[in-house]
Amino acid sequence: DAGVIQSPRHEVTEMGQEVTLRCKPISGHDYLFWYRQTMMRGLELLIYFNNNVPIDDSGMPEDRFSAKMPNASFSTLKIQPSEPRDSAVYFCASSQIYGAVRTEAFFGQGTRLTVV
Amino acid sequence: KQEVTQIPAALSVPEGENLVLNCSFTDSAIYNLQWFRQDPGKGLTSLLLIQSSQREQTSGRLNASLDKSSGRSTLYIAASQPGDSATYLCAAPPYNQGGKLIFGQGTELSVKP
């Protein structure tokens, strides 16, 4: 497997524009996570899905943020409208659970977002 | 609510030294604990995963231990090398919350030649 794949790797956009980040989890993994990393706040969990269903979106900062997982192999994180304070690195990760045992979580390379 | 703390925030050691990184968590009801490495500008690489029923895991020069009763985990790095320089993060998923990872702030390690 190629691992968790995120696109784009870098995104520079103007304030007010819509931004869409994409993620392809590892095949067979039933959990998908979106994280944001900044120097000030470290790694923050934004939302996670189990079997394509959003389970906990309490980390989504505002209504400007939305995430979808239309199928087991694809998820998007959308910011509309974007603001300079959204500038960060956004990571996607996936894992799975066998009974009571959860496997390692694997991370994508991240999308570095800059809003100017 | 699970909280994860890593001490120290930064560590600088000479090459060849053995070192220990610390991770503490407040909720002992965890699935497992995972250690990651992050190089500057890069993603997170999984190093070791310790299941809640285990006490330690080893991979090469790395050894991670888990003590759920005290809410602590340590990552031991033997014979450190300059290539070990990176930020090391631990993450503990609360057992009843679908395995979501709660991260510490990380320890930035610098190994001097």
Short mmCIF file of C-alpha atoms in Angstrom, two decimals:
data_model
loop_
_atom_site.label_atom_id
_atom_site.label_comp_id
_atom_site.label_asym_id
_atom_site.label_seq_id
_atom_site.Cartn_x
_atom_site.Cartn_y
_atom_site.Cartn_z
CA ASP A 1 0.00 0.00 0.00
CA ALA A 2 1.21 3.52 -0.79
CA GLY A 3 0.22 4.82 2.62
CA VAL A 4 -2.07 7.74 3.33
CA ILE A 5 -2.06 10.11 0.37
CA GLN A 6 -2.86 13.79 0.69
CA SER A 7 -3.18 16.46 -1.95
CA PRO A 8 -2.13 19.08 -2.60
CA ARG A 9 1.16 19.14 -0.69
CA HIS A 10 1.19 22.93 -0.68
CA GLU A 11 -1.61 25.42 -1.14
CA VAL A 12 -1.36 29.19 -1.23
CA THR A 13 -4.64 31.05 -1.48
CA GLU A 14 -6.07 34.48 -0.91
CA MET A 15 -8.25 35.30 2.03
CA GLY A 16 -11.90 34.61 1.28
CA GLN A 17 -11.26 31.84 -1.20
CA GLU A 18 -12.50 28.28 -0.82
CA VAL A 19 -9.87 25.64 -0.08
CA THR A 20 -10.35 21.89 -0.45
CA LEU A 21 -7.89 19.40 0.97
CA ARG A 22 -8.02 15.75 -0.08
CA CYS A 23 -7.10 12.48 1.54
CA LYS A 24 -6.97 8.84 0.49
CA PRO A 25 -6.63 6.53 3.52
CA ILE A 26 -4.90 3.17 3.56
CA SER A 27 -7.10 0.52 2.01
CA GLY A 28 -9.03 -1.43 4.63
CA HIS A 29 -8.68 1.16 7.36
CA ASP A 30 -12.03 2.08 8.88
CA TYR A 31 -10.99 5.17 10.83
CA LEU A 32 -9.95 8.45 9.24
CA PHE A 33 -8.72 11.50 11.13
CA TRP A 34 -8.06 15.12 10.14
CA TYR A 35 -5.50 17.03 12.22
CA ARG A 36 -4.14 20.55 12.09
CA GLN A 37 -0.65 21.45 13.27
CA THR A 38 0.61 24.91 14.23
CA MET A 39 3.57 26.07 16.25
CA MET A 40 1.32 27.60 18.87
CA ARG A 41 -1.19 24.77 19.36
CA GLY A 42 0.63 21.65 18.22
CA LEU A 43 -1.43 18.84 16.72
CA GLU A 44 -5.17 19.31 17.07
CA LEU A 45 -7.78 16.76 16.08
CA LEU A 46 -10.41 18.42 13.91
CA ILE A 47 -12.73 15.53 13.06
CA TYR A 48 -12.71 11.78 12.68
CA PHE A 49 -14.79 9.24 10.77
CA ASN A 50 -15.59 5.59 11.35
CA ASN A 51 -16.82 3.63 8.35
CA ASN A 52 -17.35 6.93 6.48
CA VAL A 53 -19.56 8.37 9.24
CA PRO A 54 -18.42 11.47 11.18
CA ILE A 55 -18.10 10.50 14.84
CA ASP A 56 -16.62 13.54 16.54
CA ASP A 57 -16.35 16.97 14.95
CA SER A 58 -15.90 18.89 18.19
CA GLY A 59 -12.46 20.02 17.08
CA MET A 60 -13.69 21.78 13.97
CA PRO A 61 -12.97 25.41 14.78
CA GLU A 62 -15.84 27.14 13.00
CA ASP A 63 -18.67 26.64 10.57
CA ARG A 64 -16.27 27.67 7.85
CA PHE A 65 -14.76 24.20 8.17
CA SER A 66 -16.51 21.12 6.82
CA ALA A 67 -15.42 17.55 6.12
CA LYS A 68 -16.91 14.74 4.12
CA MET A 69 -16.15 11.10 3.47
CA PRO A 70 -18.31 9.96 0.55
CA ASN A 71 -16.68 6.53 0.42
CA ALA A 72 -14.06 4.42 2.16
CA SER A 73 -11.24 5.64 -0.04
CA PHE A 74 -11.70 9.39 -0.09
CA SER A 75 -12.22 12.31 2.26
CA THR A 76 -12.17 16.08 1.90
CA LEU A 77 -11.69 18.96 4.30
CA LYS A 78 -13.09 22.24 3.05
CA ILE A 79 -12.56 25.76 4.34
CA GLN A 80 -14.92 28.42 3.02
CA PRO A 81 -14.12 31.27 3.26
CA SER A 82 -10.47 30.90 4.22
CA GLU A 83 -8.73 33.32 6.59
CA PRO A 84 -5.03 33.98 7.33
CA ARG A 85 -5.38 32.31 10.74
CA ASP A 86 -6.22 29.05 8.99
CA SER A 87 -2.62 28.85 7.79
CA ALA A 88 -1.22 25.59 9.14
CA VAL A 89 -0.24 22.09 8.12
CA TYR A 90 -3.23 19.78 7.79
CA PHE A 91 -2.69 16.07 8.26
CA CYS A 92 -4.88 13.13 7.45
CA ALA A 93 -4.39 9.79 9.24
CA SER A 94 -6.03 6.38 9.16
CA SER A 95 -6.17 3.27 11.32
CA GLN A 96 -8.36 0.26 11.99
CA ILE A 97 -9.67 -1.79 14.89
CA TYR A 98 -9.71 -5.58 15.13
CA GLY A 99 -12.06 -6.34 17.98
CA ALA A 100 -10.58 -4.50 20.94
CA VAL A 101 -7.19 -4.00 19.34
CA ARG A 102 -6.49 -0.82 17.45
CA THR A 103 -3.70 -0.84 14.93
CA GLU A 104 -1.12 1.84 14.36
CA ALA A 105 -2.30 5.13 12.97
CA PHE A 106 -0.52 6.18 9.80
CA PHE A 107 -0.21 9.77 8.70
CA GLY A 108 -0.04 11.38 5.30
CA GLN A 109 2.68 13.90 4.43
CA GLY A 110 0.35 16.80 5.11
CA THR A 111 -0.88 19.83 3.21
CA ARG A 112 0.83 23.10 4.05
CA LEU A 113 -1.83 25.80 3.70
CA THR A 114 -0.95 29.47 3.49
CA VAL A 115 -3.75 32.02 3.36
CA VAL A 116 -2.58 35.51 2.40
CA LYS B 1 -10.74 14.29 29.13
CA GLN B 2 -7.42 12.81 28.06
CA GLU B 3 -4.41 15.08 28.38
CA VAL B 4 -0.93 14.11 27.24
CA THR B 5 2.21 15.84 28.44
CA GLN B 6 5.78 15.41 27.24
CA ILE B 7 8.86 16.41 29.17
CA PRO B 8 11.30 17.86 28.33
CA ALA B 9 10.18 20.12 25.50
CA ALA B 10 13.69 20.11 24.08
CA LEU B 11 16.80 18.03 24.64
CA SER B 12 20.33 18.29 23.31
CA VAL B 13 22.80 15.44 23.80
CA PRO B 14 26.21 14.43 22.39
CA GLU B 15 26.34 11.58 19.93
CA GLY B 16 26.51 8.13 21.49
CA GLU B 17 24.58 8.99 24.63
CA ASN B 18 21.62 6.92 25.78
CA LEU B 19 18.53 9.01 26.47
CA VAL B 20 14.96 8.80 27.73
CA LEU B 21 11.97 10.79 26.57
CA ASN B 22 8.94 10.99 28.85
CA CYS B 23 5.23 10.97 28.16
CA SER B 24 2.43 11.16 30.72
CA PHE B 25 -1.32 10.82 30.26
CA THR B 26 -4.25 11.50 32.58
CA ASP B 27 -6.73 8.79 31.55
CA SER B 28 -5.33 5.27 31.94
CA ALA B 29 -8.20 3.70 29.98
CA ILE B 30 -6.39 3.72 26.65
CA TYR B 31 -6.37 1.37 23.67
CA ASN B 32 -2.63 1.71 23.34
CA LEU B 33 0.10 4.33 23.13
CA GLN B 34 1.98 5.28 20.01
CA TRP B 35 5.30 7.05 19.55
CA PHE B 36 5.98 9.09 16.42
CA ARG B 37 8.89 10.91 14.93
CA GLN B 38 8.55 14.13 12.94
CA ASP B 39 11.34 15.67 10.93
CA PRO B 40 11.16 19.41 10.15
CA GLY B 41 8.61 20.11 7.43
CA LYS B 42 7.62 16.46 7.20
CA GLY B 43 4.78 14.23 8.26
CA LEU B 44 4.65 11.90 11.25
CA THR B 45 6.37 8.53 11.10
CA SER B 46 5.16 5.81 13.45
CA LEU B 47 7.96 4.39 15.58
CA LEU B 48 6.37 2.06 18.11
CA LEU B 49 2.91 1.01 19.19
CA ILE B 50 2.32 -0.49 22.65
CA GLN B 51 -1.03 -2.15 23.21
CA SER B 52 -2.70 -1.57 26.57
CA SER B 53 -1.95 -5.19 27.60
CA GLN B 54 1.77 -4.84 26.92
CA ARG B 55 4.54 -3.31 28.99
CA GLU B 56 7.10 -2.57 26.31
CA GLN B 57 7.99 -2.72 22.66
CA THR B 58 11.39 -2.68 20.98
CA SER B 59 12.54 -1.74 17.52
CA GLY B 60 16.27 -1.58 16.89
CA ARG B 61 17.79 1.02 19.21
CA LEU B 62 14.36 2.15 20.41
CA ASN B 63 12.50 0.77 23.40
CA ALA B 64 9.15 2.08 24.56
CA SER B 65 7.57 1.19 27.90
CA LEU B 66 4.05 1.65 29.17
CA ASP B 67 2.86 1.89 32.79
CA LYS B 68 -0.88 2.47 32.73
CA SER B 69 -1.23 2.59 36.51
CA SER B 70 1.07 5.60 36.75
CA GLY B 71 -0.03 7.10 33.43
CA ARG B 72 3.47 7.10 31.98
CA SER B 73 5.38 5.96 28.94
CA THR B 74 9.05 6.33 28.14
CA LEU B 75 10.95 6.12 24.88
CA TYR B 76 14.53 4.95 25.35
CA ILE B 77 17.01 5.63 22.56
CA ALA B 78 20.30 3.78 22.81
CA ALA B 79 23.57 5.04 21.37
CA SER B 80 22.03 8.18 19.89
CA GLN B 81 23.11 9.38 16.44
CA PRO B 82 22.83 12.77 14.69
CA GLY B 83 20.21 11.17 12.42
CA ASP B 84 17.97 10.74 15.47
CA SER B 85 17.53 14.51 15.63
CA ALA B 86 13.81 15.20 15.23
CA THR B 87 10.71 15.92 17.26
CA TYR B 88 9.28 12.91 19.07
CA LEU B 89 5.57 12.80 19.85
CA CYS B 90 3.51 10.39 21.88
CA ALA B 91 -0.22 9.87 21.46
CA ALA B 92 -2.76 8.06 23.62
CA PRO B 93 -6.22 7.19 22.29
CA PRO B 94 -8.97 7.11 24.93
CA TYR B 95 -10.56 3.65 25.00
CA ASN B 96 -14.13 4.84 24.68
CA GLN B 97 -13.56 7.43 21.98
CA GLY B 98 -13.00 5.42 18.85
CA GLY B 99 -9.26 5.42 19.08
CA LYS B 100 -8.74 9.09 18.32
CA LEU B 101 -5.18 10.12 19.09
CA ILE B 102 -4.51 12.77 21.69
CA PHE B 103 -1.00 14.14 21.21
CA GLY B 104 1.55 15.62 23.53
CA GLN B 105 3.43 18.75 22.49
CA GLY B 106 6.50 16.73 21.59
CA THR B 107 10.17 16.67 22.59
CA GLU B 108 12.59 18.27 20.15
CA LEU B 109 15.77 16.19 20.19
CA SER B 110 19.12 17.38 18.90
CA VAL B 111 22.03 14.94 18.80
CA LYS B 112 25.36 16.72 18.35
CA PRO B 113 28.18 15.00 16.43
#
